Coordinates of C-alpha atoms in Angstrom, one line a residue:
M1 CA -0.3 0.0 -0.3
T2 CA 1.4 3.4 -1.1
I3 CA 0.8 6.3 1.0
D4 CA 0.2 9.7 -0.5
L5 CA 2.0 12.9 0.6
A6 CA -0.7 14.4 2.3
A7 CA -1.0 11.5 4.5
R8 CA 2.8 11.0 4.8
T9 CA 2.9 14.6 5.9
T10 CA 0.0 14.1 8.4
A11 CA 1.7 11.2 10.0
L12 CA 4.9 13.1 10.6
E13 CA 3.2 16.1 12.3
T14 CA 1.3 13.5 14.7
A15 CA 4.9 12.3 15.5
V16 CA 6.1 15.7 16.2
R17 CA 3.2 16.6 18.3
A18 CA 3.7 13.1 20.3
G19 CA 7.5 13.8 20.6
E20 CA 6.9 17.5 22.0
G21 CA 9.2 18.5 24.8
R22 CA 10.8 14.8 24.6
V23 CA 12.8 14.4 21.4
D24 CA 15.7 16.9 20.4
A25 CA 14.0 20.4 19.8
D26 CA 16.4 20.7 16.4
L27 CA 15.1 17.4 15.1
L28 CA 11.2 18.6 15.8
A29 CA 12.3 22.0 14.5
D30 CA 13.5 20.3 11.3
A31 CA 10.4 18.1 11.0
R32 CA 8.0 21.1 11.4
T33 CA 9.9 22.7 8.7
V34 CA 9.5 19.9 6.3
V35 CA 5.7 19.8 7.2
A36 CA 5.6 23.7 6.8
R37 CA 7.4 23.4 3.2
A38 CA 5.4 20.1 1.9
R39 CA 1.9 22.2 2.7
E40 CA 3.5 25.5 1.5
R41 CA 4.5 23.7 -1.8
A42 CA 1.3 21.7 -2.2
G43 CA -0.6 25.1 -2.3
L44 CA 1.6 26.5 -5.5
S45 CA 1.7 25.5 -9.0
A46 CA 1.7 21.8 -9.3
D47 CA 1.9 22.2 -13.0
H48 CA 5.8 23.5 -12.9
T49 CA 8.8 21.6 -11.8
V50 CA 11.6 23.7 -10.2
V51 CA 14.9 22.4 -11.1
A52 CA 17.9 24.0 -9.3
L53 CA 21.6 24.1 -11.0
A54 CA 23.9 24.0 -7.7
G55 CA 27.7 23.7 -8.2
A56 CA 30.8 25.2 -6.4
T57 CA 32.8 28.4 -8.1
G58 CA 34.4 27.4 -11.4
S59 CA 32.3 24.1 -12.2
G60 CA 30.6 26.0 -15.0
K61 CA 27.2 25.9 -13.6
S62 CA 26.1 28.9 -15.3
S63 CA 27.5 27.9 -18.4
V64 CA 25.1 24.6 -18.2
F65 CA 22.2 26.9 -17.2
N66 CA 22.8 29.1 -20.6
A67 CA 23.4 26.1 -22.7
L68 CA 19.9 24.7 -21.6
A69 CA 18.4 28.0 -21.5
G70 CA 19.7 28.6 -25.1
T71 CA 20.7 32.0 -24.5
E72 CA 23.1 34.0 -22.4
L73 CA 21.3 34.5 -19.3
A74 CA 23.5 34.2 -16.5
T75 CA 26.9 36.1 -16.6
V76 CA 30.0 34.1 -17.2
G77 CA 33.2 35.5 -16.1
V78 CA 36.3 34.6 -14.7
Q79 CA 35.5 37.0 -11.4
R80 CA 34.6 34.6 -8.7
P81 CA 31.8 34.3 -7.2
T82 CA 30.0 35.0 -10.4
T83 CA 26.2 34.3 -9.4
S84 CA 25.4 36.4 -6.5
H85 CA 21.5 36.1 -6.8
P86 CA 19.6 33.1 -8.2
L87 CA 18.3 33.7 -11.8
A88 CA 15.1 31.7 -13.2
A89 CA 14.2 30.7 -16.8
V90 CA 10.5 29.6 -16.8
W91 CA 8.9 27.8 -19.6
G92 CA 5.3 28.5 -19.3
A93 CA 2.3 30.9 -18.4
S94 CA 3.4 33.6 -16.0
G95 CA 2.4 37.0 -14.9
P96 CA -0.6 38.0 -12.6
A97 CA -3.1 36.3 -14.8
A98 CA -1.8 32.8 -14.0
G99 CA -2.9 33.4 -10.3
P100 CA -1.4 31.3 -8.0
A101 CA -1.4 28.3 -9.7
G102 CA 1.3 30.3 -12.0
P103 CA 5.0 30.0 -11.5
A104 CA 5.0 33.7 -10.6
A105 CA 3.5 32.6 -6.9
L106 CA 6.0 29.8 -6.7
L107 CA 9.1 32.2 -7.5
D108 CA 7.9 34.4 -5.1
W109 CA 7.7 31.5 -2.5
L110 CA 11.2 30.6 -3.7
E111 CA 12.4 34.4 -3.3
V112 CA 13.7 34.7 -7.0
R113 CA 13.4 38.2 -8.2
R114 CA 15.5 37.6 -11.4
R115 CA 13.4 35.5 -14.0
H116 CA 13.1 35.5 -17.6
E117 CA 10.0 34.1 -19.7
M118 CA 11.4 31.8 -22.4
G119 CA 9.6 31.2 -25.4
T120 CA 7.3 28.5 -26.4
P121 CA 9.5 25.4 -27.8
L122 CA 8.5 24.0 -31.0
T123 CA 8.4 20.5 -32.5
S124 CA 10.9 21.2 -35.2
G125 CA 13.4 23.6 -35.8
D126 CA 17.3 23.8 -36.8
P127 CA 20.1 23.8 -34.1
G128 CA 20.3 27.5 -34.5
D129 CA 16.7 27.6 -32.6
A130 CA 18.8 26.8 -29.1
R131 CA 20.9 30.1 -29.9
A132 CA 17.8 32.1 -30.7
G133 CA 16.0 31.5 -27.5
G134 CA 14.3 28.2 -28.1
G135 CA 16.3 26.2 -25.7
L136 CA 14.4 22.8 -25.1
R137 CA 13.2 22.9 -29.0
A138 CA 15.6 20.3 -30.4
L139 CA 14.1 18.1 -27.4
L140 CA 10.7 17.8 -28.7
R141 CA 11.5 16.5 -32.0
G142 CA 9.1 13.8 -32.6
R143 CA 6.9 14.9 -29.6
R144 CA 3.5 16.2 -30.0
A145 CA 3.1 19.7 -29.6
G146 CA 2.2 20.8 -26.1
E147 CA 3.6 17.8 -24.1
L148 CA 6.6 19.7 -23.1
T149 CA 6.0 23.3 -24.1
S150 CA 5.9 24.3 -20.7
G151 CA 6.3 23.5 -17.0
L152 CA 9.9 23.9 -16.3
V153 CA 11.4 26.6 -13.8
L154 CA 15.1 26.4 -14.2
L155 CA 17.3 27.8 -11.5
D156 CA 20.9 29.1 -11.8
L157 CA 22.0 29.1 -8.0
P158 CA 24.8 31.3 -6.3
D159 CA 27.9 28.9 -5.6
H160 CA 27.3 27.0 -2.4
D161 CA 31.2 27.5 -1.5
S162 CA 31.1 31.2 -2.1
V163 CA 33.2 33.3 0.2
V164 CA 30.1 35.5 0.6
V165 CA 27.9 34.1 3.5
E166 CA 24.9 35.6 2.2
H167 CA 25.4 33.7 -1.2
R168 CA 25.8 30.5 0.4
V169 CA 22.7 31.0 2.4
R170 CA 20.6 31.7 -0.6
A171 CA 21.8 28.6 -2.3
E172 CA 21.1 26.3 0.7
R173 CA 17.4 28.0 1.0
L174 CA 16.8 26.9 -2.6
V175 CA 18.8 23.5 -2.4
E176 CA 15.7 22.7 0.2
R177 CA 12.7 23.9 -1.8
A178 CA 13.5 23.0 -5.5
D179 CA 11.9 19.9 -6.6
L180 CA 14.8 18.4 -8.7
L181 CA 18.3 19.1 -7.7
V182 CA 21.2 19.1 -10.3
W183 CA 24.7 19.4 -8.9
V184 CA 27.1 20.5 -11.3
V185 CA 30.8 19.3 -10.4
D186 CA 33.9 19.5 -12.4
P187 CA 36.5 16.8 -12.7
Q188 CA 38.9 18.8 -10.3
K189 CA 36.4 18.9 -7.2
Y190 CA 33.9 16.2 -7.8
A191 CA 35.2 14.7 -4.9
D192 CA 35.5 17.6 -2.5
A193 CA 34.6 16.4 0.9
A194 CA 32.6 19.9 1.9
L195 CA 30.5 18.9 -1.1
H196 CA 29.7 15.5 -0.2
E197 CA 29.5 16.0 3.5
R198 CA 27.6 19.2 3.7
Y199 CA 25.1 18.8 0.7
L200 CA 24.9 15.3 -0.7
R201 CA 25.3 13.1 2.3
P202 CA 22.3 15.0 4.0
L203 CA 20.4 14.1 0.9
A204 CA 20.8 10.5 1.1
G205 CA 17.1 8.6 0.1
H206 CA 16.5 11.6 -2.3
G207 CA 18.4 9.8 -5.3
S208 CA 15.4 10.1 -7.4
V209 CA 15.4 13.7 -7.6
V210 CA 19.0 14.2 -7.8
V211 CA 21.1 14.4 -10.8
L212 CA 24.8 14.5 -10.8
V213 CA 26.5 16.3 -13.5
L214 CA 30.3 16.2 -14.3
N215 CA 31.1 19.0 -16.5
Q216 CA 33.9 19.9 -18.6
V217 CA 34.3 16.1 -19.6
D218 CA 35.7 17.8 -22.7
R219 CA 39.0 18.4 -21.1
L220 CA 39.2 14.6 -20.5
T221 CA 40.2 11.5 -22.3
P222 CA 37.3 9.1 -22.7
A223 CA 39.1 6.9 -20.5
D224 CA 39.7 9.5 -18.0
A225 CA 35.9 10.7 -18.2
D226 CA 34.7 7.3 -17.7
A227 CA 36.8 6.7 -14.5
C228 CA 35.8 9.9 -12.9
L229 CA 32.2 9.4 -13.7
A230 CA 32.2 5.7 -12.3
D231 CA 34.4 7.4 -9.1
L232 CA 31.5 10.1 -8.9
R233 CA 28.9 7.1 -9.1
R234 CA 30.6 5.4 -6.3
L235 CA 30.9 8.4 -4.1
A236 CA 27.2 9.0 -4.7
A237 CA 26.4 5.8 -3.2
E238 CA 28.4 6.4 -0.5
D239 CA 26.5 9.1 0.4
G240 CA 23.1 7.4 0.1
L241 CA 22.2 8.5 -3.6
A242 CA 22.7 5.2 -5.5
D243 CA 19.6 5.8 -7.2
A244 CA 20.8 9.4 -8.5
R245 CA 21.5 9.8 -12.3
V246 CA 25.2 10.6 -13.2
L247 CA 25.8 12.5 -16.6
G248 CA 29.0 13.8 -18.2
V249 CA 28.4 16.9 -19.9
S250 CA 30.2 19.6 -21.6
A251 CA 28.5 23.1 -21.6
R252 CA 31.4 24.3 -24.2
T253 CA 31.0 21.5 -26.9
G254 CA 27.5 20.6 -26.0
Q255 CA 28.6 17.2 -25.1
G256 CA 25.8 15.1 -22.9
L257 CA 23.3 18.1 -23.0
D258 CA 20.3 16.7 -25.0
E259 CA 20.3 13.6 -22.6
L260 CA 20.5 16.4 -19.6
R261 CA 17.8 18.2 -21.5
G262 CA 15.7 15.0 -22.2
L263 CA 15.9 14.3 -18.2
L264 CA 14.4 17.8 -17.4
A265 CA 11.9 17.8 -20.0
D266 CA 10.8 14.4 -18.9
A267 CA 10.8 15.6 -15.3
A268 CA 8.5 18.7 -16.2
A269 CA 6.1 16.4 -18.0
R270 CA 5.8 13.7 -15.3
R271 CA 4.9 16.6 -12.9
R272 CA 6.1 14.4 -9.7
A273 CA 9.2 15.6 -9.0
S274 CA 7.6 18.1 -6.4
N275 CA 6.0 15.0 -4.7
D276 CA 8.8 13.0 -4.8
R277 CA 11.4 15.6 -3.4
L278 CA 8.9 16.5 -0.5
A279 CA 8.1 12.7 -0.2
A280 CA 11.7 12.2 0.4
D281 CA 12.3 15.1 2.9
V282 CA 9.6 14.1 4.9
R283 CA 11.0 10.1 4.7
A284 CA 14.7 11.5 5.8
V285 CA 13.3 13.4 8.6
A286 CA 10.7 10.7 9.9
R287 CA 13.4 7.9 10.0
R288 CA 15.3 10.5 12.2
V289 CA 12.3 10.7 14.5
A290 CA 11.8 7.0 14.5
A291 CA 15.4 6.5 15.5
A292 CA 15.0 8.9 18.4
C293 CA 12.2 7.0 19.6
G294 CA 14.3 3.6 20.0
E295 CA 12.7 0.3 20.0
P296 CA 9.8 -0.6 22.0
V297 CA 9.9 -1.7 25.7
P298 CA 9.0 -5.4 26.0
E299 CA 5.8 -5.7 28.0
R300 CA 7.3 -8.6 30.3
A301 CA 9.9 -6.2 31.4
A302 CA 7.2 -3.6 32.3
R303 CA 5.2 -6.3 34.6
R304 CA 8.4 -7.4 36.2
A305 CA 9.3 -3.8 37.2
R306 CA 5.7 -3.3 38.3
D307 CA 5.8 -6.1 40.7
G308 CA 9.2 -4.9 42.3
L309 CA 7.6 -1.5 42.9
V310 CA 4.6 -2.7 44.6
D311 CA 6.7 -5.1 46.7
A312 CA 9.2 -2.1 48.0
L313 CA 6.0 0.4 48.4
E314 CA 4.3 -2.7 50.6
A315 CA 7.6 -2.6 52.8
A316 CA 7.2 1.3 53.3
A317 CA 3.8 1.3 53.7
G318 CA 4.1 -0.8 56.6
V319 CA 1.8 -3.6 55.0
P320 CA 3.8 -6.3 57.0
T321 CA 3.1 -4.7 60.4
V322 CA -0.5 -4.2 59.3
V323 CA -0.7 -8.0 58.4
A324 CA 0.5 -9.2 61.4
A325 CA -1.7 -6.7 63.6
V326 CA -4.7 -8.0 61.3
R327 CA -3.5 -11.9 62.4
G328 CA -3.2 -10.8 66.2
S329 CA -6.2 -8.8 66.5
A330 CA -8.2 -11.7 64.7
V331 CA -6.9 -14.4 67.2
R332 CA -7.6 -12.0 70.4
D333 CA -11.3 -11.2 69.2
A334 CA -11.6 -15.2 68.6
R335 CA -10.3 -16.2 72.1
A336 CA -12.4 -13.2 73.6
A337 CA -15.5 -14.7 72.1
T338 CA -14.9 -18.2 72.2
G339 CA -12.5 -18.6 75.4
W340 CA -13.5 -20.0 78.6
P341 CA -16.2 -17.7 80.2
V342 CA -14.3 -17.7 83.7
T343 CA -10.9 -16.6 82.1
R344 CA -11.7 -14.5 78.9
W345 CA -12.0 -11.5 80.6
V346 CA -8.1 -11.8 81.4
G347 CA -8.0 -11.2 77.5
R348 CA -9.5 -8.0 77.5
F349 CA -5.9 -6.5 79.1
R350 CA -4.5 -7.6 75.9
P351 CA -3.9 -4.5 73.6
D352 CA -5.7 -4.9 70.3
P353 CA -2.7 -4.8 67.9
L354 CA -4.9 -3.3 65.0
R355 CA -6.4 -0.5 67.8
R356 CA -2.9 0.3 68.4
I357 CA -1.8 1.2 65.0
G358 CA -4.9 3.4 64.4
L359 CA -7.0 1.1 62.2
R360 CA -9.9 0.1 64.6
T361 CA -11.2 2.7 67.0
G362 CA -14.5 3.1 68.9
P363 CA -16.3 0.7 70.6
A364 CA -15.8 -3.3 70.8
P365 CA -16.5 -5.1 67.3
G366 CA -19.8 -6.5 67.2
S367 CA -22.0 -4.1 69.4
A368 CA -24.8 -1.7 67.8
R369 CA -22.4 1.3 68.5
A370 CA -19.6 -0.3 66.6
R371 CA -22.0 -1.0 63.6
A372 CA -23.0 2.6 63.7
A373 CA -20.0 4.0 64.4
K374 CA -18.5 2.2 61.4
E375 CA -21.2 3.3 59.2
L376 CA -20.6 6.9 60.2
G377 CA -17.2 6.6 59.9
T378 CA -17.0 5.2 56.5
A379 CA -19.4 7.7 55.2
E380 CA -16.9 10.6 56.6
T381 CA -13.9 9.0 55.1
A382 CA -15.6 8.6 51.7
S383 CA -16.2 12.4 51.6
R384 CA -13.1 13.6 53.1
P385 CA -10.3 11.1 52.2
E386 CA -7.8 13.0 54.2
L387 CA -9.3 11.9 57.2
A388 CA -8.0 8.4 56.6
R389 CA -4.6 8.0 58.7
T390 CA -3.1 5.5 60.2
S391 CA -1.0 5.2 63.5
L392 CA 2.0 3.2 61.8
P393 CA 5.4 3.5 63.3
A394 CA 7.0 5.9 61.0
V395 CA 8.8 4.3 58.4
G396 CA 12.1 4.0 58.4
A397 CA 14.7 5.9 56.3
A398 CA 15.9 2.9 55.0
L399 CA 12.7 1.7 53.7
R400 CA 11.7 5.2 52.3
A401 CA 15.1 5.2 50.6
G402 CA 14.2 1.8 49.0
A403 CA 10.7 3.0 48.1
Q404 CA 12.2 6.0 45.9
T405 CA 14.9 3.3 44.6
A406 CA 12.1 1.1 43.5
V407 CA 10.6 4.0 41.5
R408 CA 14.0 4.8 39.9
D409 CA 14.3 1.2 39.4
Y410 CA 11.0 0.8 37.9
A411 CA 11.2 3.8 35.6
A412 CA 15.1 2.5 34.5
E413 CA 13.5 -0.8 33.6
A414 CA 10.6 0.1 31.9
T415 CA 12.6 2.7 29.8
A416 CA 15.3 0.1 28.9
G417 CA 16.2 0.7 25.8
V418 CA 14.5 3.8 25.3
P419 CA 16.6 7.0 24.2
D420 CA 17.8 9.0 26.6
D421 CA 15.5 12.3 26.0
W422 CA 12.4 9.7 26.4
A423 CA 14.1 8.0 29.7
L424 CA 14.6 11.5 31.2
A425 CA 11.0 12.5 30.6
V426 CA 9.8 9.2 32.0
R427 CA 11.9 9.4 34.8
R428 CA 10.7 13.2 35.7
R429 CA 7.2 12.1 35.7
A430 CA 8.0 9.0 38.0
S431 CA 9.8 11.4 40.6
E432 CA 6.6 13.7 40.4
G433 CA 4.5 11.1 41.5
A434 CA 6.8 9.5 44.1
A435 CA 6.8 12.7 46.1
D436 CA 2.9 12.2 47.2
L437 CA 3.6 8.4 47.8
A438 CA 3.8 8.6 51.7
D439 CA 0.4 10.4 51.9
A440 CA -1.4 8.1 49.4
L441 CA 0.1 4.8 51.0
D442 CA -1.0 6.0 54.1
Q443 CA -4.6 6.7 53.2
A444 CA -4.6 3.3 50.8
V445 CA -3.6 1.3 54.0
A446 CA -6.5 3.2 56.1
G447 CA -8.8 2.8 53.6
T448 CA -8.6 -1.0 53.1
E449 CA -11.3 -3.2 54.7
L450 CA -9.4 -5.6 57.0
E451 CA -12.5 -7.5 58.4
A452 CA -11.6 -5.9 62.1
A453 CA -15.4 -6.2 62.8
R454 CA -16.1 -9.4 61.1
R455 CA -17.4 -12.2 63.6
P456 CA -17.9 -15.5 61.9
V457 CA -20.7 -17.7 63.0
W458 CA -18.4 -20.3 64.5
W459 CA -17.5 -17.9 67.2
R460 CA -20.8 -17.3 68.2
V461 CA -21.7 -21.1 68.3
V462 CA -18.9 -21.7 70.3
G463 CA -19.4 -18.8 72.5
A464 CA -22.9 -19.9 73.0
F465 CA -22.1 -23.3 74.0
Q466 CA -19.3 -22.0 76.2
W467 CA -22.1 -20.3 78.0
L468 CA -24.2 -23.2 78.3
V469 CA -21.2 -25.2 79.5
L470 CA -20.8 -22.8 82.2
A471 CA -24.2 -22.8 83.2
A472 CA -23.8 -26.7 83.5
L473 CA -20.9 -26.0 86.0
V474 CA -22.6 -23.4 88.3
V475 CA -25.7 -25.7 88.2
G476 CA -23.3 -28.5 89.4
L477 CA -21.7 -26.4 91.9
L478 CA -24.8 -24.9 93.1
W479 CA -26.2 -28.6 93.5
L480 CA -23.1 -29.6 95.5
A481 CA -23.3 -26.8 97.8
A482 CA -26.6 -27.4 98.8
L483 CA -26.0 -31.1 99.5
W484 CA -22.8 -30.0 101.8
G485 CA -25.1 -27.7 103.6
F486 CA -27.6 -30.3 104.3
T487 CA -24.6 -32.6 105.6
Y488 CA -23.3 -29.7 107.4
L489 CA -26.5 -29.3 109.4
R490 CA -26.8 -32.9 109.7
L491 CA -30.3 -33.0 107.8
P492 CA -31.2 -35.9 105.7
E493 CA -29.8 -35.6 102.4
P494 CA -32.2 -35.6 99.5
P495 CA -32.0 -38.5 97.0
T496 CA -29.2 -37.6 94.4
P497 CA -29.4 -38.9 90.9
V498 CA -26.3 -40.6 89.4
L499 CA -25.0 -41.7 86.3
T500 CA -24.3 -45.3 86.0
L501 CA -21.0 -45.9 83.6
G502 CA -21.7 -49.3 82.5
G503 CA -24.0 -52.0 83.5
P504 CA -24.8 -53.5 87.1
G505 CA -22.0 -53.1 89.5
A506 CA -20.2 -50.5 87.4
P507 CA -19.2 -47.1 88.9
E508 CA -21.7 -44.5 89.7
L509 CA -20.9 -40.8 89.2
P510 CA -23.5 -38.1 90.9
W511 CA -25.0 -35.7 88.4
P512 CA -23.7 -32.5 90.5
T513 CA -20.3 -33.9 90.2
L514 CA -20.6 -34.6 86.6
L515 CA -22.0 -31.4 85.9
A516 CA -19.4 -29.0 87.7
L517 CA -16.1 -31.5 86.5
G518 CA -17.8 -31.7 83.1
G519 CA -18.1 -27.7 82.9
I520 CA -14.5 -27.2 83.7
V521 CA -13.3 -29.8 81.5
V522 CA -15.3 -29.5 78.6
G523 CA -15.1 -25.7 78.9
V524 CA -11.0 -25.7 78.8
L525 CA -10.9 -28.4 76.1
V526 CA -13.6 -26.3 73.8
A527 CA -11.0 -23.1 74.6
L528 CA -8.0 -24.7 73.8
V529 CA -9.7 -26.2 70.6
S530 CA -11.0 -22.7 69.5
R531 CA -7.3 -21.0 70.4
V532 CA -6.2 -23.8 67.3
A533 CA -9.1 -22.6 65.2
A534 CA -8.7 -18.8 66.1
A535 CA -4.9 -19.2 65.2
V536 CA -6.0 -20.9 61.4
G537 CA -8.7 -18.2 60.9
G538 CA -6.2 -15.3 62.0
R539 CA -3.8 -16.7 59.5
R540 CA -6.5 -16.6 56.5
R541 CA -7.8 -13.3 57.6
A542 CA -4.4 -11.7 57.6
A543 CA -3.9 -13.4 54.1
R544 CA -7.0 -11.8 52.5
A545 CA -5.8 -8.5 54.2
R546 CA -2.6 -8.9 52.6
R547 CA -4.1 -9.4 49.2
R548 CA -6.3 -6.2 49.8
L549 CA -3.4 -4.1 51.0
R550 CA -1.4 -5.2 47.7
D551 CA -4.0 -4.0 45.4
A552 CA -4.5 -0.9 47.2
V553 CA -0.6 0.0 47.1
G554 CA -1.0 -1.5 43.6
Q555 CA -3.4 1.1 42.9
V556 CA -1.4 3.9 44.7
A557 CA 1.5 2.6 42.3
D558 CA -0.4 2.6 39.3
R559 CA -1.8 6.2 39.8
L560 CA 1.2 8.0 40.9
V561 CA 4.2 6.1 39.2
R562 CA 2.8 3.7 36.6
L563 CA 0.1 5.7 34.9
P564 CA 2.4 9.0 34.3
V565 CA 5.0 6.6 33.1
G566 CA 2.9 4.9 31.0
E567 CA 1.5 8.0 29.4
E568 CA 5.1 9.0 28.4
L569 CA 5.5 5.4 27.1
S570 CA 2.0 5.9 25.1
A571 CA 3.4 8.9 23.8
L572 CA 6.7 7.4 22.8
A573 CA 4.7 4.4 20.8
S574 CA 2.6 7.0 19.1
C575 CA 5.3 9.0 18.0
R576 CA 7.4 5.8 16.8
A577 CA 4.4 4.6 15.0
A578 CA 3.3 7.9 13.2
A579 CA 7.1 8.3 12.2
L580 CA 7.4 4.9 10.8
V581 CA 4.3 5.7 8.7
A582 CA 5.3 8.7 7.6
A583 CA 8.9 7.3 6.7
S584 CA 7.5 4.0 5.2

């Protein structure tokens, strides 16, 4: 699938927006310039092809221009530099009547003031037509009239190596804006490093709109001319211009000029050079933007980095302390609900671990006051989250430093392979979020449901059974006390029911003694079994609390660290994708 210039330009503009503040400012400025130039050129004449003749001082560029134009338009002399201002030869409608679609507006955009409107070429004529101002007439022999009668704007640029800075600036500006570039070189300086490094190498990928013309081949033997042309092709390939056409010409004798004229006339007839040039410009800068975006970050590495971040933040938030408190509080509450009623009051003197760290306040759990206080407190905390605070011991400097280090490590691992500019932007966003971590983690812990008020059904069942066993103990003791009273007062004892343990002759156990001893033994045994069950339940409650706390800490990590980092990486992905589309 091919992409038209408008879509390519839009994609580059999208990449520039995504890379704002993250990609090198000079690179983004170059991309904006290319986008603006493409849109400006698209609004000008599409029927004209701008061909720029560029070259160094003494290369014979102006002589080639005059030979192509068929008349002495450019001044050729021995004083260097000869060309100080660009000169245009225009084939086609011009003047105000042509409007924005004509060459006048195009030349105004090019800032070319010196311009000559050439006569319309004919399909027949003699070699003298070129000297009479026909220019490209010889080219049109054998073609229908009107096919190549217009559409060419030929520019003679100032020398790119002029000692006058202003001349070089004008040449460079027109090199950027021309549709087709014809570089005129001579046998002495075609391999000049300044030419290749400063002008040709930056045009890598523009081979379809670059023509390299070796002028003055009449001064060389055929073998030397072939050697120079082969060497020029080699240098062009090294510059990334393997597709560029290389011609040998002589402005003095006319050698090779017909081929050059044919090439320019064909470009004017096809009317694709401007699109090809702009597409090549967009592709070139888009490749640089894509390279500045680096390679995508593996998703697996990001997940590993998040797990490490959450682990460190759990430690910094005191989650292990809270989990231990949940377990201790659950065991304490279970013992209070299922222990032997005779001794369970002793447990009231043991401090509640959750209450001690501020995660349980108000009346005892399970009471009506506790339920009302919980509903009121939940509503108030929901409307004013800043009220949710814990009394956890201050996190040590080592743990806080560990959390900060975890944030930096997460940003570093999440940006592995990302270019420095993007990585710095990611780390800056991560550091901004880390500044609020302490309060956010404290609120997350305080707002997590720890099941502090939860009372399992088995607590109630065992508690009721313990009270029933205690009642049996009390009944047995009172019964024994009554029997002792009868004996002490020397009164006849009332009959006492007994429990026969087996058949006839087996031991018998009075019911008052059975109730008293059974109340003690059963109550203690149930309390011991309940302790084991409470320990198991405490571990399970602590495990559920740890999962909820990890989720809460993970949400804080996502909101303050992972989401900002993700936004930066998403912008990076958007920039990379758009740049790759523009560069495709």
